[in-house]
Amino acid sequence: MLPNRVFVGFYHIVSAQAPAHVKHLLECKSPDEFEKDLLYFKEHCYVASHEELLAHQSEKKSLPRRTAVLTFDDGYRECYEVVRPLLLKYRMPCTFFVCANMVDNKSLMFRNKVSLCIDATDKQSAMERHQSIEKFNERFGLRLRGRDSLREWLLGLTYRDTKRVGAACEVLGVDTEAYLRGKRPYMTRDEIVQLWRDGFTIGAHTCNHPELWLLPWLEAVREIVESCATVVDITGQEAVPFAIPFNGRTLSRDKLGDLWARNKHISLIFDTNNMKKERSFLVNRTDCDQRYGLTAGGSNIPQVMRRAYALEPLRMTKRLLERWVKRSQL
């Protein structure tokens, strides 16, 4: 099914144990599990570089059947310490998307703060947690009743709730500055430069990792353009790819296309809608962090691929039906 479609996978972090700042946000594969993924890609796919994908998208240059592209989001330090050695071992190309304001651990992403807050509540005694929930209810006008409702509320906070995230850290005693100094969750500028010297591609992932669809368009443009300019400054690349945080399916493709055309330092834009085919400047990716189908002996990438390939015909049918309904109503 869809045999000529390029499979573009994205990861966030590879670690034997998920650190507190991502533990409650996403799934995480171990180094051994990730290595099994790489072995599968090496044995069953042609793994293309960003340059090859760009030529395929912009110049219609052909790629072999079963081509895959690997990417990592957010710029966590494990990309350098864990992922880099494995990629070099198997000579695999990869693109790393970094958030401009997190480079050198200058600031902590709001979602990472949320994960630290949830981790703090998990470590509290029942009495301490009850007292924290009372403080949250009083401070924010909530009616939380227990740990699950507090967790749900925290996970529902967005970039626009940055002040609330900070207040939540205050209530729970989460010292984000100390965490940045002690844990160094993100890569440094020097580490990013070394990845580029190793032959990997460095891309941008906004400045602050917001939900772009929640921002005024001009603010979203600033997040995109400035983060790409920062990566150009770090690596000296003429143009860099950009990956939309979370998901950008509701962002206007016309506006994105105009932005891309006017900013020559942006090579391609990436979204996260599995195998959905869009305009030449935009490539969709599939989540490879997910652990379903994992077994002790091998990779779950075959299952991830099959699910991604299977979804697109259903989505195409849905889109055709929606268009037919709209036309019939005219």
XYZ file of C-alpha atoms in Angstrom:
330
model
C 0.000 0.000 0.000
C 1.436 3.401 -1.046
C 4.793 1.687 -1.819
C 6.393 4.788 -3.354
C 5.648 7.126 -0.448
C 8.675 8.114 1.652
C 8.331 7.178 5.319
C 9.579 9.996 7.561
C 9.822 9.043 11.225
C 10.332 11.266 14.234
C 11.637 10.588 17.718
C 12.207 12.853 20.702
C 14.509 11.071 23.125
C 16.271 7.742 23.591
C 17.058 6.773 27.173
C 17.225 3.711 29.402
C 14.884 5.574 31.736
C 12.811 8.571 30.703
C 13.996 11.680 32.594
C 11.505 13.582 34.714
C 11.105 16.425 32.205
C 9.675 14.087 29.536
C 8.476 11.133 31.612
C 4.840 12.250 31.683
C 4.659 13.649 28.135
C 5.700 10.958 25.689
C 6.873 7.405 25.268
C 10.572 6.672 25.186
C 12.625 3.860 23.695
C 15.778 2.500 25.295
C 19.149 2.577 23.498
C 18.803 -1.149 22.761
C 15.295 -0.681 21.341
C 16.416 2.265 19.215
C 19.366 0.266 17.917
C 16.938 -2.454 16.824
C 14.986 0.239 14.952
C 18.173 1.311 13.187
C 18.961 -2.276 12.246
C 15.486 -2.640 10.767
C 15.855 0.574 8.753
C 19.310 -0.488 7.567
C 18.197 -3.967 6.487
C 14.790 -3.157 4.987
C 14.889 0.493 3.852
C 16.987 3.022 2.035
C 17.633 5.735 4.639
C 17.837 9.080 2.855
C 19.489 12.293 3.996
C 17.696 15.617 4.221
C 19.440 16.730 1.028
C 18.069 13.703 -0.833
C 14.575 14.318 0.522
C 14.795 17.994 -0.460
C 15.806 17.064 -4.019
C 12.947 14.556 -4.127
C 10.426 17.179 -3.006
C 11.662 20.209 -4.929
C 13.183 18.665 -8.059
C 11.145 15.446 -8.268
C 14.325 13.367 -8.109
C 13.436 9.737 -7.578
C 14.229 7.787 -4.424
C 14.387 4.002 -4.047
C 11.313 2.073 -2.955
C 10.958 1.792 0.829
C 12.868 5.005 1.491
C 12.884 6.237 5.091
C 14.058 9.481 6.687
C 14.933 9.812 10.391
C 14.393 12.932 12.512
C 14.565 13.961 16.186
C 12.650 16.830 17.806
C 13.294 19.197 20.741
C 17.106 18.984 20.979
C 17.424 16.936 24.156
C 20.967 16.168 25.328
C 20.405 12.452 24.701
C 20.451 13.260 20.980
C 24.150 13.927 21.345
C 25.059 11.492 24.110
C 22.973 8.439 23.132
C 21.599 8.836 19.604
C 24.678 10.260 17.882
C 27.004 7.290 18.639
C 24.420 4.800 17.345
C 23.787 6.769 14.159
C 27.522 7.015 13.520
C 27.906 3.292 14.192
C 25.406 2.443 11.450
C 26.253 5.443 9.233
C 22.679 6.667 9.302
C 21.721 10.205 8.209
C 19.388 12.096 10.516
C 17.930 15.567 11.045
C 17.821 17.114 14.525
C 15.253 19.871 15.125
C 16.189 22.186 18.008
C 14.264 24.904 19.854
C 16.251 28.130 19.648
C 15.596 29.361 23.191
C 16.471 25.993 24.767
C 19.944 25.754 23.198
C 22.629 25.923 25.930
C 19.866 25.304 28.492
C 18.881 28.959 28.545
C 15.256 28.136 29.370
C 12.994 25.169 30.080
C 10.164 24.411 27.675
C 6.708 24.841 29.237
C 5.757 21.204 28.584
C 8.909 20.016 30.326
C 7.879 22.131 33.311
C 4.480 20.423 33.273
C 6.156 17.012 33.379
C 8.277 18.102 36.343
C 5.125 19.266 38.137
C 3.427 15.906 37.598
C 6.571 14.151 38.771
C 6.571 16.279 41.912
C 2.958 15.347 42.738
C 3.742 11.652 42.242
C 6.437 11.910 44.899
C 4.178 13.599 47.455
C 2.492 11.836 50.334
C -1.303 11.672 50.286
C -1.484 14.555 52.782
C 0.998 16.710 50.842
C -0.891 16.079 47.619
C -4.204 16.991 49.247
C -2.695 20.271 50.460
C -1.285 21.006 46.996
C -4.659 20.387 45.362
C -6.307 22.772 47.823
C -3.726 25.422 46.887
C -4.401 24.866 43.178
C -8.159 25.130 43.702
C -7.814 28.349 45.676
C -5.234 29.981 43.415
C -6.809 29.104 40.058
C -10.489 28.798 40.950
C -10.534 25.068 40.219
C -12.475 22.110 41.583
C -9.828 19.439 41.445
C -10.579 16.360 43.539
C -7.482 14.195 43.317
C -4.207 13.357 41.615
C -5.799 12.299 38.317
C -7.758 15.526 37.938
C -4.656 17.576 38.803
C -2.618 15.641 36.254
C -5.305 16.187 33.599
C -5.399 19.918 34.332
C -1.611 20.238 34.133
C -1.420 18.330 30.847
C -4.114 20.601 29.418
C -2.015 23.741 29.901
C -0.757 25.332 26.688
C 1.935 27.828 25.766
C -0.619 30.588 26.336
C -0.819 29.361 29.946
C 2.881 29.987 30.580
C 2.155 32.080 33.683
C -0.036 29.316 35.099
C 2.699 26.773 34.436
C 5.121 28.972 36.359
C 2.636 29.332 39.204
C 2.160 25.549 39.283
C 5.920 25.123 39.629
C 5.839 27.596 42.506
C 3.027 25.748 44.308
C 4.820 22.401 43.961
C 8.298 23.702 44.730
C 9.713 22.890 41.282
C 12.912 24.911 40.805
C 13.277 25.068 37.028
C 16.507 27.082 37.098
C 18.159 24.537 39.387
C 16.921 21.753 37.118
C 18.438 23.438 34.062
C 21.786 23.846 35.839
C 21.858 20.372 37.346
C 20.345 18.183 34.628
C 21.211 20.080 31.421
C 18.216 18.631 29.546
C 19.094 20.187 26.167
C 22.095 20.166 23.853
C 24.640 22.948 23.888
C 25.610 25.041 20.891
C 28.943 23.196 20.678
C 27.196 19.810 20.648
C 24.865 20.958 17.882
C 27.841 22.190 15.840
C 29.526 18.808 16.303
C 26.412 17.022 15.024
C 26.537 19.227 11.940
C 30.260 18.512 11.482
C 29.461 14.807 11.745
C 27.307 15.212 8.648
C 23.876 15.396 10.252
C 21.307 18.050 9.352
C 20.231 20.591 11.965
C 16.754 22.073 11.712
C 14.602 24.502 13.677
C 11.623 23.697 15.903
C 10.495 27.249 16.856
C 11.997 29.375 19.602
C 9.717 28.338 22.488
C 7.861 25.211 21.267
C 4.351 26.757 21.297
C 1.201 25.375 19.718
C 1.485 27.531 16.593
C -2.229 27.287 15.816
C -3.013 29.065 19.099
C -0.852 32.085 18.259
C -1.668 35.159 16.169
C -0.224 34.482 12.726
C 2.490 37.148 12.973
C 3.704 35.660 16.255
C 3.742 32.201 14.680
C 5.776 33.604 11.784
C 8.283 35.071 14.219
C 8.653 31.711 15.993
C 9.348 29.998 12.671
C 11.582 32.562 10.975
C 13.686 33.513 14.002
C 14.316 29.911 15.025
C 15.489 29.065 11.504
C 17.759 32.125 11.526
C 19.248 30.962 14.836
C 20.097 27.542 13.398
C 21.637 29.187 10.315
C 23.777 31.260 12.684
C 24.862 28.186 14.679
C 25.765 25.921 11.759
C 26.405 28.233 8.831
C 23.921 26.329 6.653
C 22.393 28.430 3.883
C 18.928 26.988 4.508
C 17.511 24.768 7.236
C 14.383 22.624 7.587
C 11.659 23.543 10.059
C 9.451 21.150 12.047
C 6.076 22.280 13.414
C 5.728 21.440 17.135
C 2.861 19.185 18.179
C 0.743 19.205 15.020
C -0.031 21.856 12.429
C -2.938 20.355 10.526
C -5.112 23.435 11.174
C -2.448 25.894 9.984
C -3.232 27.436 6.598
C -1.156 25.748 3.887
C -1.463 28.902 1.784
C 0.064 31.004 4.569
C 2.791 28.438 5.225
C 3.575 28.298 1.518
C 3.834 32.076 1.296
C 6.100 32.164 4.370
C 8.305 29.428 2.908
C 8.551 31.200 -0.466
C 9.556 34.502 1.157
C 12.214 33.015 3.462
C 14.951 31.335 1.472
C 16.688 30.140 4.645
C 13.857 27.596 5.145
C 14.358 24.480 3.012
C 11.365 22.293 3.932
C 8.584 22.354 6.508
C 7.677 19.195 8.430
C 4.368 18.300 10.105
C 3.151 15.170 11.920
C 0.249 13.804 9.888
C 1.742 10.371 9.151
C 1.751 9.616 5.400
C -0.527 12.451 4.285
C 0.766 13.873 1.010
C 0.696 17.659 0.749
C 2.450 20.410 -1.168
C 6.067 20.054 -2.236
C 7.411 22.274 0.559
C 5.672 20.294 3.322
C 6.478 16.749 4.464
C 4.542 14.773 7.077
C 6.097 12.471 9.648
C 5.114 9.483 11.784
C 5.716 9.066 15.523
C 8.395 6.406 16.139
C 8.562 6.950 19.922
C 5.423 4.861 20.296
C 6.022 1.485 21.898
C 3.024 -0.565 20.766
C 4.016 -3.862 19.200
C 7.449 -3.868 20.835
C 8.861 -7.301 21.605
C 12.040 -8.320 23.371
C 13.568 -9.601 20.165
C 12.998 -6.880 17.619
C 11.786 -3.508 16.407
C 8.181 -2.325 16.204
C 8.904 -0.143 13.152
C 7.124 -2.612 10.810
C 3.913 -2.168 12.841
C 4.375 1.614 13.001
C 4.839 1.739 9.226
C 1.864 -0.491 8.488
C -0.406 1.639 10.647
C 0.839 4.851 9.027
C 0.400 3.464 5.505
C -3.056 2.096 6.337
C -4.346 5.394 7.723
C -3.764 7.486 4.607
C -6.267 5.762 2.257
C -8.906 6.176 4.967
C -8.033 9.863 5.298
C -8.138 10.309 1.524
C -11.603 8.749 1.427
C -12.754 11.007 4.247
C -11.441 14.115 2.466
C -13.165 13.120 -0.782
C -16.456 12.588 1.048
C -16.140 15.961 2.785
C -15.531 17.681 -0.574
C -18.507 15.875 -2.104
C -20.755 16.972 0.774
C -19.613 20.597 0.416
C -20.250 20.597 -3.319
C -23.672 19.007 -2.907
C -24.639 21.797 -0.509
C -23.819 24.564 -3.000
